[in-house]
Amino acid sequence: MEARITTGRDPGTGKQVQRSFTGKTQREVREKLQAAAVAVNSGTYTDPSRLTVGQWLDTWTRDYLGNVKPTTANAYKSYIKNHICPGLGAVRLEELHPHTVQHFINGLDGLAPSSVHVLYRVLHIAMEKAVELNYIPRNPAARCVLPKAERKEIHPLTDEQAAALICAAAGTRIEHLVTLALFTGFRLSELLGLTWDSVDFDMGTITIDKQLSADFRRGPLFTTPKSGKPRTVTPAASALQVLRKQKAKQAEQRLKAGPLWANPCGLVFTDGDGGPILQQSAEHEFSGIRDTIGLEGFRFHDLRHTFAVNSIRAGDDIKTIQGNLGHATAAFTLDIYGHVTEAMKQDSAARMETFIKDVMKL
C-alpha cells in the first residue's frame, strides 16, 4: 500500500514537494500519513533527508513514548540528553551508519555495561520507529557488539541475619513492610502500592496488579507492575499473619490521626495520616534499621533475593519462583539464581557420594 502527501513547495521551482508512505496494510499507511499531516500543519515537519539524529530523537520522545511509564520515559530522555545526542545528535539521520553507532558504543567507557545496554536499547527502539516511518531503509543500530553485562552479585541474608533484622525493625513504622518483603519477595514499589482489596484473607492470596508511582506527587498514584502483568500469589501463612498485624496497626493509626486521616485508596502501608509512603523515605528508614545490626550496604531489594534463595532451598521449582517474583520469563529467573541451584546440586552430589561410600563399606 502507498499514499502521498504534499509537504511544501520547492523554493526554486515553486512545484509541490510530495512524500510517499508505504506499508503492509491500509491502516499502517494511514497512520504514517496522519502523523506527517499533523507535522506539516503544525510547521514541525522536516524532510527526512535533512533530519538529524538529534531532531528525530526530539520527535520520538515527544510523540512516541505515550505507551511507556513516565519514569521510563524520563530515563530514556536522560540517556538521550546526556549521552546519545552529544555523541550522535548532529549526524544526519540518513547518514547514520552501523559502524558510526558501534564507534559511539565503544566510546562509552565511563558507563557501566548494564547502562550501555539500556542506552543501546533506547537508540535501537528510536531508530526502529524511523524505519517504520520510512525515514531510513534499515536500522543502523542493529547488530552492535555490546560490552559483556556484569552479573550483579546477590547478597541474601542468612537465617540468623533475617531474624536479627525482623527484631531490629519491630516497633518502627516499616516493621511489617520489612517482614512482608522478606516473606514474599515483593518489590518495594509493589508493597507501597498494595491495597487492602488486593488481599484475600479467605483464599489466602495477594494480588499484585499495581505499584506506587515514583512520581505520585506530580502524576497518578499507581502504575502497572514492572512486568506489565498482574499476578496472584499464595504466600506462606505467616505472610498473611503479618498483614493482619498491619491491619490492626493501621486501625490504631487511624484512631490517633482522627479527622486528619485520609486513605481513599485503601493502601496497606501508610504514613501517620493515611497517605502513601515515599520510596526514598522507606529506604532511608530501612538503612537506619539494618545499620544497627551491622548490615551496612545491604539493600531493601536484597530482601527479594533472600526470599528467592530461600524458595530454592525449600524446593520450589524455577517456574513457581518466577511467578511469585513477577519475572517475565523463567529464563530470566534462572539467569539470576542459576548459580544457587548449581551450588545446591553440588551439595546434593557430595551428600550422595558420602552415602555411596558408606554403603560400599558394608
mmCIF file of C-alpha atoms in Angstrom:
data_model
loop_
_atom_site.group_PDB
_atom_site.id
_atom_site.type_symbol
_atom_site.label_atom_id
_atom_site.label_comp_id
_atom_site.label_asym_id
_atom_site.label_seq_id
_atom_site.Cartn_x
_atom_site.Cartn_y
_atom_site.Cartn_z
ATOM 1 C CA MET A 1 0.000 0.000 0.000
ATOM 2 C CA GLU A 2 1.201 3.527 -0.776
ATOM 3 C CA ALA A 3 -0.039 7.088 -0.196
ATOM 4 C CA ARG A 4 1.343 10.581 -0.803
ATOM 5 C CA ILE A 5 1.167 13.901 0.999
ATOM 6 C CA THR A 6 2.270 17.367 -0.046
ATOM 7 C CA THR A 7 4.878 18.581 2.441
ATOM 8 C CA GLY A 8 5.595 22.004 0.879
ATOM 9 C CA ARG A 9 6.903 23.651 -2.283
ATOM 10 C CA ASP A 10 10.318 23.616 -3.877
ATOM 11 C CA PRO A 11 11.826 27.086 -3.230
ATOM 12 C CA GLY A 12 13.421 27.114 -6.691
ATOM 13 C CA THR A 13 10.628 25.878 -8.963
ATOM 14 C CA GLY A 14 7.580 26.520 -6.830
ATOM 15 C CA LYS A 15 6.359 22.989 -7.536
ATOM 16 C CA GLN A 16 4.738 20.886 -4.860
ATOM 17 C CA VAL A 17 7.039 18.586 -2.911
ATOM 18 C CA GLN A 18 5.417 15.279 -2.113
ATOM 19 C CA ARG A 19 6.387 12.496 0.262
ATOM 20 C CA SER A 20 5.218 8.918 -0.227
ATOM 21 C CA PHE A 21 4.483 6.423 2.515
ATOM 22 C CA THR A 22 4.244 2.675 2.136
ATOM 23 C CA GLY A 23 3.046 -0.090 4.422
ATOM 24 C CA LYS A 24 1.752 -3.632 4.509
ATOM 25 C CA THR A 25 -1.812 -2.569 5.386
ATOM 26 C CA GLN A 26 -4.112 0.350 4.691
ATOM 27 C CA ARG A 27 -4.175 1.154 8.396
ATOM 28 C CA GLU A 28 -0.382 1.319 8.631
ATOM 29 C CA VAL A 29 -0.151 3.707 5.670
ATOM 30 C CA ARG A 30 -2.965 5.856 7.068
ATOM 31 C CA GLU A 31 -1.233 6.194 10.443
ATOM 32 C CA LYS A 32 2.022 7.291 8.801
ATOM 33 C CA LEU A 33 0.154 9.736 6.601
ATOM 34 C CA GLN A 34 -1.738 11.237 9.525
ATOM 35 C CA ALA A 35 1.460 11.683 11.555
ATOM 36 C CA ALA A 36 3.098 13.516 8.656
ATOM 37 C CA ALA A 37 -0.004 15.654 8.089
ATOM 38 C CA VAL A 38 -0.006 16.781 11.714
ATOM 39 C CA ALA A 39 3.686 17.731 11.462
ATOM 40 C CA VAL A 40 3.093 19.652 8.214
ATOM 41 C CA ASN A 41 0.123 21.555 9.645
ATOM 42 C CA SER A 42 1.980 22.424 12.848
ATOM 43 C CA GLY A 43 5.064 23.546 10.950
ATOM 44 C CA THR A 44 7.304 20.935 12.565
ATOM 45 C CA TYR A 45 7.713 18.685 9.529
ATOM 46 C CA THR A 46 11.287 18.171 8.393
ATOM 47 C CA ASP A 47 12.199 16.336 5.217
ATOM 48 C CA PRO A 48 13.795 13.021 6.259
ATOM 49 C CA SER A 49 16.805 13.749 4.049
ATOM 50 C CA ARG A 50 17.590 16.806 6.208
ATOM 51 C CA LEU A 51 16.622 15.346 9.585
ATOM 52 C CA THR A 52 19.437 14.924 12.119
ATOM 53 C CA VAL A 53 19.571 12.168 14.711
ATOM 54 C CA GLY A 54 19.001 14.782 17.419
ATOM 55 C CA GLN A 55 15.934 16.199 15.674
ATOM 56 C CA TRP A 56 14.489 12.736 15.188
ATOM 57 C CA LEU A 57 15.072 11.815 18.844
ATOM 58 C CA ASP A 58 13.281 15.018 19.902
ATOM 59 C CA THR A 59 10.324 13.992 17.759
ATOM 60 C CA TRP A 60 10.424 10.424 19.004
ATOM 61 C CA THR A 61 10.454 11.360 22.693
ATOM 62 C CA ARG A 62 7.682 13.893 22.154
ATOM 63 C CA ASP A 63 5.300 11.774 20.065
ATOM 64 C CA TYR A 64 6.102 8.082 20.519
ATOM 65 C CA LEU A 65 6.567 7.435 24.235
ATOM 66 C CA GLY A 66 2.909 7.578 25.198
ATOM 67 C CA ASN A 67 2.759 3.853 25.962
ATOM 68 C CA VAL A 68 5.624 3.764 28.476
ATOM 69 C CA LYS A 69 5.630 4.682 32.142
ATOM 70 C CA PRO A 70 6.574 8.285 32.999
ATOM 71 C CA THR A 71 9.631 7.136 34.949
ATOM 72 C CA THR A 72 10.772 5.025 31.983
ATOM 73 C CA ALA A 73 10.189 7.916 29.570
ATOM 74 C CA ASN A 74 12.229 10.218 31.815
ATOM 75 C CA ALA A 75 15.054 7.670 31.923
ATOM 76 C CA TYR A 76 15.021 7.440 28.105
ATOM 77 C CA LYS A 77 15.164 11.232 27.808
ATOM 78 C CA SER A 78 18.064 11.372 30.259
ATOM 79 C CA TYR A 79 20.116 8.871 28.221
ATOM 80 C CA ILE A 80 19.346 10.831 25.051
ATOM 81 C CA LYS A 81 20.217 14.220 26.536
ATOM 82 C CA ASN A 82 23.357 13.179 28.394
ATOM 83 C CA HIS A 83 24.862 10.602 26.038
ATOM 84 C CA ILE A 84 23.212 9.916 22.681
ATOM 85 C CA CYS A 85 22.720 13.491 21.468
ATOM 86 C CA PRO A 86 26.215 14.677 22.486
ATOM 87 C CA GLY A 87 27.673 11.720 20.584
ATOM 88 C CA LEU A 88 25.378 11.340 17.566
ATOM 89 C CA GLY A 89 22.896 14.226 17.593
ATOM 90 C CA ALA A 90 24.488 16.249 14.763
ATOM 91 C CA VAL A 91 24.686 13.313 12.352
ATOM 92 C CA ARG A 92 22.126 13.280 9.526
ATOM 93 C CA LEU A 93 19.637 10.514 10.205
ATOM 94 C CA GLU A 94 20.041 9.002 6.743
ATOM 95 C CA GLU A 95 23.841 9.116 7.133
ATOM 96 C CA LEU A 96 23.954 7.249 10.425
ATOM 97 C CA HIS A 97 25.802 4.010 9.639
ATOM 98 C CA PRO A 98 26.217 0.871 11.788
ATOM 99 C CA HIS A 99 29.940 1.481 12.191
ATOM 100 C CA THR A 100 29.252 5.028 13.435
ATOM 101 C CA VAL A 101 26.926 3.605 16.068
ATOM 102 C CA GLN A 102 29.454 0.904 17.005
ATOM 103 C CA HIS A 103 32.189 3.525 17.379
ATOM 104 C CA PHE A 104 29.870 5.542 19.619
ATOM 105 C CA ILE A 105 29.068 2.495 21.765
ATOM 106 C CA ASN A 106 32.765 1.636 22.073
ATOM 107 C CA GLY A 107 33.460 5.130 23.379
ATOM 108 C CA LEU A 108 31.093 4.859 26.336
ATOM 109 C CA ASP A 109 33.881 3.772 28.680
ATOM 110 C CA GLY A 110 32.561 5.785 31.611
ATOM 111 C CA LEU A 111 29.256 3.902 31.747
ATOM 112 C CA ALA A 112 28.681 0.546 33.371
ATOM 113 C CA PRO A 113 27.958 -2.254 30.870
ATOM 114 C CA SER A 114 24.390 -2.510 32.140
ATOM 115 C CA SER A 115 23.855 1.208 31.442
ATOM 116 C CA VAL A 116 25.340 0.824 27.964
ATOM 117 C CA HIS A 117 22.837 -1.958 27.282
ATOM 118 C CA VAL A 118 19.924 0.274 28.315
ATOM 119 C CA LEU A 119 21.241 3.219 26.301
ATOM 120 C CA TYR A 120 21.655 0.999 23.240
ATOM 121 C CA ARG A 121 18.103 -0.285 23.643
ATOM 122 C CA VAL A 122 16.793 3.295 23.649
ATOM 123 C CA LEU A 123 18.694 4.124 20.461
ATOM 124 C CA HIS A 124 17.633 0.890 18.786
ATOM 125 C CA ILE A 125 13.933 1.448 19.537
ATOM 126 C CA ALA A 126 14.070 5.042 18.283
ATOM 127 C CA MET A 127 15.804 4.012 15.051
ATOM 128 C CA GLU A 128 13.343 1.153 14.538
ATOM 129 C CA LYS A 129 10.487 3.642 14.612
ATOM 130 C CA ALA A 130 12.316 5.735 11.993
ATOM 131 C CA VAL A 131 12.466 2.623 9.803
ATOM 132 C CA GLU A 132 8.733 2.023 10.279
ATOM 133 C CA LEU A 133 8.034 5.583 9.127
ATOM 134 C CA ASN A 134 10.222 5.118 6.024
ATOM 135 C CA TYR A 135 12.656 7.804 7.170
ATOM 136 C CA ILE A 136 15.543 5.346 6.785
ATOM 137 C CA PRO A 137 15.669 1.978 4.985
ATOM 138 C CA ARG A 138 17.184 -0.062 7.815
ATOM 139 C CA ASN A 139 18.095 0.240 11.489
ATOM 140 C CA PRO A 140 21.709 1.475 11.809
ATOM 141 C CA ALA A 141 21.766 0.367 15.456
ATOM 142 C CA ALA A 142 21.102 -3.272 14.612
ATOM 143 C CA ARG A 143 23.673 -5.948 15.438
ATOM 144 C CA CYS A 144 26.008 -3.793 17.514
ATOM 145 C CA VAL A 145 28.560 -5.582 19.681
ATOM 146 C CA LEU A 146 27.905 -4.588 23.286
ATOM 147 C CA PRO A 147 30.148 -4.905 26.341
ATOM 148 C CA LYS A 148 29.559 -8.012 28.375
ATOM 149 C CA ALA A 149 26.968 -7.271 31.043
ATOM 150 C CA GLU A 150 28.216 -7.611 34.591
ATOM 151 C CA ARG A 151 26.435 -10.181 36.706
ATOM 152 C CA LYS A 152 25.479 -8.430 39.911
ATOM 153 C CA GLU A 153 26.405 -10.479 42.915
ATOM 154 C CA ILE A 154 23.437 -11.086 45.186
ATOM 155 C CA HIS A 155 23.741 -10.984 48.960
ATOM 156 C CA PRO A 156 20.888 -12.864 50.642
ATOM 157 C CA LEU A 157 20.560 -12.835 54.401
ATOM 158 C CA THR A 158 21.438 -15.840 56.486
ATOM 159 C CA ASP A 159 18.683 -17.175 58.732
ATOM 160 C CA GLU A 160 20.349 -15.546 61.732
ATOM 161 C CA GLN A 161 20.618 -12.176 59.967
ATOM 162 C CA ALA A 162 16.986 -12.346 58.845
ATOM 163 C CA ALA A 163 15.841 -12.985 62.404
ATOM 164 C CA ALA A 164 18.002 -10.104 63.684
ATOM 165 C CA LEU A 165 16.572 -7.755 61.044
ATOM 166 C CA ILE A 166 12.976 -8.581 61.970
ATOM 167 C CA CYS A 167 13.759 -7.902 65.630
ATOM 168 C CA ALA A 168 15.511 -4.615 64.788
ATOM 169 C CA ALA A 169 12.532 -3.455 62.701
ATOM 170 C CA ALA A 170 9.985 -4.219 65.444
ATOM 171 C CA GLY A 171 8.176 -1.113 66.640
ATOM 172 C CA THR A 172 9.200 1.034 63.651
ATOM 173 C CA ARG A 173 6.843 2.442 61.023
ATOM 174 C CA ILE A 174 8.044 -0.103 58.475
ATOM 175 C CA GLU A 175 8.285 -3.204 60.675
ATOM 176 C CA HIS A 176 5.600 -5.118 58.759
ATOM 177 C CA LEU A 177 6.797 -3.767 55.421
ATOM 178 C CA VAL A 178 10.236 -5.278 56.019
ATOM 179 C CA THR A 179 8.874 -8.611 57.211
ATOM 180 C CA LEU A 180 6.418 -8.936 54.326
ATOM 181 C CA ALA A 181 9.191 -8.184 51.813
ATOM 182 C CA LEU A 182 11.270 -10.943 53.390
ATOM 183 C CA PHE A 183 8.345 -13.405 53.315
ATOM 184 C CA THR A 184 7.042 -12.649 49.788
ATOM 185 C CA GLY A 185 9.851 -11.179 47.686
ATOM 186 C CA PHE A 186 7.634 -8.304 46.543
ATOM 187 C CA ARG A 187 9.363 -5.195 45.244
ATOM 188 C CA LEU A 188 9.287 -2.114 47.499
ATOM 189 C CA SER A 189 7.140 -0.197 44.990
ATOM 190 C CA GLU A 190 4.688 -3.128 44.887
ATOM 191 C CA LEU A 191 4.426 -3.228 48.681
ATOM 192 C CA LEU A 192 3.939 0.538 48.934
ATOM 193 C CA GLY A 193 1.236 0.329 46.258
ATOM 194 C CA LEU A 194 -0.533 -2.668 47.822
ATOM 195 C CA THR A 195 -4.183 -2.032 48.710
ATOM 196 C CA TRP A 196 -6.437 -3.989 51.032
ATOM 197 C CA ASP A 197 -8.784 -5.021 48.221
ATOM 198 C CA SER A 198 -5.865 -6.975 46.735
ATOM 199 C CA VAL A 199 -5.540 -9.102 49.872
ATOM 200 C CA ASP A 200 -7.909 -12.061 50.176
ATOM 201 C CA PHE A 201 -7.585 -13.497 53.661
ATOM 202 C CA ASP A 202 -10.248 -16.158 52.984
ATOM 203 C CA MET A 203 -8.497 -17.520 49.892
ATOM 204 C CA GLY A 204 -5.045 -16.829 51.307
ATOM 205 C CA THR A 205 -3.873 -14.864 48.266
ATOM 206 C CA ILE A 206 -2.331 -11.495 47.433
ATOM 207 C CA THR A 207 -2.752 -9.902 44.006
ATOM 208 C CA ILE A 208 -0.044 -7.577 42.712
ATOM 209 C CA ASP A 209 -1.727 -5.543 39.980
ATOM 210 C CA LYS A 210 -0.102 -2.142 40.526
ATOM 211 C CA GLN A 211 2.783 -0.375 42.199
ATOM 212 C CA LEU A 212 3.206 3.040 43.776
ATOM 213 C CA SER A 213 4.365 5.552 41.189
ATOM 214 C CA ALA A 214 7.736 7.148 41.870
ATOM 215 C CA ASP A 215 6.227 10.479 40.760
ATOM 216 C CA PHE A 216 2.863 10.153 42.506
ATOM 217 C CA ARG A 217 3.070 13.724 43.852
ATOM 218 C CA ARG A 218 3.026 15.058 40.291
ATOM 219 C CA GLY A 219 1.065 12.354 38.489
ATOM 220 C CA PRO A 220 -1.032 9.228 39.046
ATOM 221 C CA LEU A 221 -0.722 7.389 42.358
ATOM 222 C CA PHE A 222 -0.255 3.985 40.744
ATOM 223 C CA THR A 223 1.450 2.486 37.705
ATOM 224 C CA THR A 224 1.352 -1.064 36.368
ATOM 225 C CA PRO A 225 3.743 -3.657 37.827
ATOM 226 C CA LYS A 226 7.239 -3.778 36.360
ATOM 227 C CA SER A 227 6.360 -6.835 34.257
ATOM 228 C CA GLY A 228 3.233 -5.083 32.982
ATOM 229 C CA LYS A 229 1.091 -8.022 34.081
ATOM 230 C CA PRO A 230 -0.806 -8.651 37.342
ATOM 231 C CA ARG A 231 -0.011 -11.747 39.364
ATOM 232 C CA THR A 232 -1.786 -13.517 42.213
ATOM 233 C CA VAL A 233 0.392 -15.385 44.685
ATOM 234 C CA THR A 234 -0.358 -17.704 47.582
ATOM 235 C CA PRO A 235 2.193 -16.778 50.251
ATOM 236 C CA ALA A 236 3.070 -18.629 53.424
ATOM 237 C CA ALA A 237 0.506 -18.331 56.230
ATOM 238 C CA SER A 238 2.979 -16.225 58.212
ATOM 239 C CA ALA A 239 2.921 -13.547 55.500
ATOM 240 C CA LEU A 240 -0.851 -13.214 55.828
ATOM 241 C CA GLN A 241 -0.449 -13.045 59.590
ATOM 242 C CA VAL A 242 1.902 -10.082 59.094
ATOM 243 C CA LEU A 243 -0.831 -8.384 57.074
ATOM 244 C CA ARG A 244 -3.370 -8.984 59.841
ATOM 245 C CA LYS A 245 -0.994 -7.294 62.281
ATOM 246 C CA GLN A 246 -0.567 -4.397 59.846
ATOM 247 C CA LYS A 247 -4.343 -4.037 59.580
ATOM 248 C CA ALA A 248 -4.620 -3.772 63.360
ATOM 249 C CA LYS A 249 -1.719 -1.298 63.488
ATOM 250 C CA GLN A 250 -3.307 0.840 60.782
ATOM 251 C CA ALA A 251 -6.591 0.907 62.706
ATOM 252 C CA GLU A 252 -4.681 2.337 65.686
ATOM 253 C CA GLN A 253 -3.053 4.932 63.426
ATOM 254 C CA ARG A 254 -6.448 5.944 62.090
ATOM 255 C CA LEU A 255 -7.853 6.458 65.575
ATOM 256 C CA LYS A 256 -4.824 8.517 66.549
ATOM 257 C CA ALA A 257 -4.998 10.699 63.412
ATOM 258 C CA GLY A 258 -8.728 11.339 63.778
ATOM 259 C CA PRO A 259 -10.134 13.718 61.128
ATOM 260 C CA LEU A 260 -6.669 14.126 59.568
ATOM 261 C CA TRP A 261 -6.751 10.525 58.362
ATOM 262 C CA ALA A 262 -7.057 10.175 54.570
ATOM 263 C CA ASN A 263 -6.504 6.847 52.808
ATOM 264 C CA PRO A 264 -9.081 6.848 49.984
ATOM 265 C CA CYS A 265 -7.373 4.071 48.001
ATOM 266 C CA GLY A 266 -7.047 1.727 50.970
ATOM 267 C CA LEU A 267 -3.263 1.476 50.984
ATOM 268 C CA VAL A 268 -1.861 -1.218 53.243
ATOM 269 C CA PHE A 269 1.239 0.753 54.212
ATOM 270 C CA THR A 270 0.755 4.436 55.002
ATOM 271 C CA ASP A 271 2.224 7.302 56.961
ATOM 272 C CA GLY A 272 0.621 8.548 60.178
ATOM 273 C CA ASP A 273 -2.155 10.405 58.332
ATOM 274 C CA GLY A 274 -3.029 7.612 55.901
ATOM 275 C CA GLY A 275 -1.020 8.953 52.975
ATOM 276 C CA PRO A 276 1.383 6.959 50.797
ATOM 277 C CA ILE A 277 4.962 6.431 51.926
ATOM 278 C CA LEU A 278 7.703 7.753 49.682
ATOM 279 C CA GLN A 279 10.017 5.012 48.446
ATOM 280 C CA GLN A 280 13.073 7.107 49.354
ATOM 281 C CA SER A 281 11.684 7.561 52.865
ATOM 282 C CA ALA A 282 11.136 3.823 53.318
ATOM 283 C CA GLU A 283 14.632 3.065 52.033
ATOM 284 C CA HIS A 284 16.138 5.661 54.396
ATOM 285 C CA GLU A 285 14.344 4.134 57.393
ATOM 286 C CA PHE A 286 15.445 0.679 56.316
ATOM 287 C CA SER A 287 19.061 1.834 56.114
ATOM 288 C CA GLY A 288 18.903 3.010 59.721
ATOM 289 C CA ILE A 289 17.475 -0.321 60.867
ATOM 290 C CA ARG A 290 19.988 -2.504 59.028
ATOM 291 C CA ASP A 291 22.927 -0.388 60.242
ATOM 292 C CA THR A 292 22.021 -1.071 63.867
ATOM 293 C CA ILE A 293 22.751 -4.774 63.357
ATOM 294 C CA GLY A 294 25.864 -4.362 61.222
ATOM 295 C CA LEU A 295 24.375 -4.952 57.775
ATOM 296 C CA GLU A 296 25.796 -1.821 56.136
ATOM 297 C CA GLY A 297 25.425 -1.984 52.368
ATOM 298 C CA PHE A 298 22.515 -4.439 52.452
ATOM 299 C CA ARG A 299 19.692 -3.010 50.298
ATOM 300 C CA PHE A 300 15.947 -3.326 50.699
ATOM 301 C CA HIS A 301 15.919 -5.062 47.309
ATOM 302 C CA ASP A 302 18.178 -7.763 48.759
ATOM 303 C CA LEU A 303 15.190 -8.922 50.819
ATOM 304 C CA ARG A 304 13.723 -10.015 47.493
ATOM 305 C CA HIS A 305 16.859 -12.005 46.714
ATOM 306 C CA THR A 306 16.726 -13.556 50.178
ATOM 307 C CA PHE A 307 13.158 -14.725 49.531
ATOM 308 C CA ALA A 308 14.126 -16.197 46.157
ATOM 309 C CA VAL A 309 17.118 -18.099 47.541
ATOM 310 C CA ASN A 310 15.051 -19.459 50.425
ATOM 311 C CA SER A 311 12.375 -20.541 47.935
ATOM 312 C CA ILE A 312 15.021 -22.532 46.076
ATOM 313 C CA ARG A 313 16.253 -24.005 49.351
ATOM 314 C CA ALA A 314 12.675 -25.008 50.148
ATOM 315 C CA GLY A 315 12.469 -26.947 46.887
ATOM 316 C CA ASP A 316 10.296 -24.608 44.803
ATOM 317 C CA ASP A 317 10.789 -25.001 41.064
ATOM 318 C CA ILE A 318 12.020 -22.073 38.968
ATOM 319 C CA LYS A 319 8.643 -21.613 37.239
ATOM 320 C CA THR A 320 6.896 -21.160 40.583
ATOM 321 C CA ILE A 321 9.555 -18.731 41.779
ATOM 322 C CA GLN A 322 9.246 -16.792 38.524
ATOM 323 C CA GLY A 323 5.504 -16.426 39.058
ATOM 324 C CA ASN A 324 5.889 -15.313 42.662
ATOM 325 C CA LEU A 325 8.544 -12.728 41.797
ATOM 326 C CA GLY A 326 6.744 -11.451 38.710
ATOM 327 C CA HIS A 327 9.620 -12.049 36.311
ATOM 328 C CA ALA A 328 8.791 -12.012 32.595
ATOM 329 C CA THR A 329 10.293 -15.449 31.956
ATOM 330 C CA ALA A 330 11.655 -18.399 33.885
ATOM 331 C CA ALA A 331 14.876 -17.991 31.906
ATOM 332 C CA PHE A 332 15.361 -14.555 33.467
ATOM 333 C CA THR A 333 14.839 -16.018 36.944
ATOM 334 C CA LEU A 334 17.274 -18.825 36.221
ATOM 335 C CA ASP A 335 19.828 -16.327 34.918
ATOM 336 C CA ILE A 336 19.782 -14.520 38.282
ATOM 337 C CA TYR A 337 19.594 -17.501 40.607
ATOM 338 C CA GLY A 338 21.003 -20.329 38.484
ATOM 339 C CA HIS A 339 24.278 -20.365 40.396
ATOM 340 C CA VAL A 340 22.304 -21.020 43.593
ATOM 341 C CA THR A 341 20.633 -24.091 42.120
ATOM 342 C CA GLU A 342 24.002 -25.242 40.764
ATOM 343 C CA ALA A 343 25.555 -24.984 44.229
ATOM 344 C CA MET A 344 22.662 -26.987 45.646
ATOM 345 C CA LYS A 345 23.214 -29.681 43.016
ATOM 346 C CA GLN A 346 26.869 -29.906 44.002
ATOM 347 C CA ASP A 347 25.914 -30.210 47.674
ATOM 348 C CA SER A 348 23.434 -32.933 46.757
ATOM 349 C CA ALA A 349 26.101 -34.808 44.782
ATOM 350 C CA ALA A 350 28.504 -34.542 47.721
ATOM 351 C CA ARG A 351 25.891 -35.954 50.098
ATOM 352 C CA MET A 352 25.143 -38.787 47.679
ATOM 353 C CA GLU A 353 28.858 -39.561 47.395
ATOM 354 C CA THR A 354 29.086 -39.857 51.190
ATOM 355 C CA PHE A 355 26.068 -42.163 51.156
ATOM 356 C CA ILE A 356 27.585 -44.360 48.431
ATOM 357 C CA LYS A 357 30.910 -44.654 50.266
ATOM 358 C CA ASP A 358 29.131 -45.598 53.493
ATOM 359 C CA VAL A 359 27.124 -48.253 51.666
ATOM 360 C CA MET A 360 30.190 -49.695 49.943
ATOM 361 C CA LYS A 361 31.863 -50.184 53.327
ATOM 362 C CA LEU A 362 29.147 -52.605 54.387
#
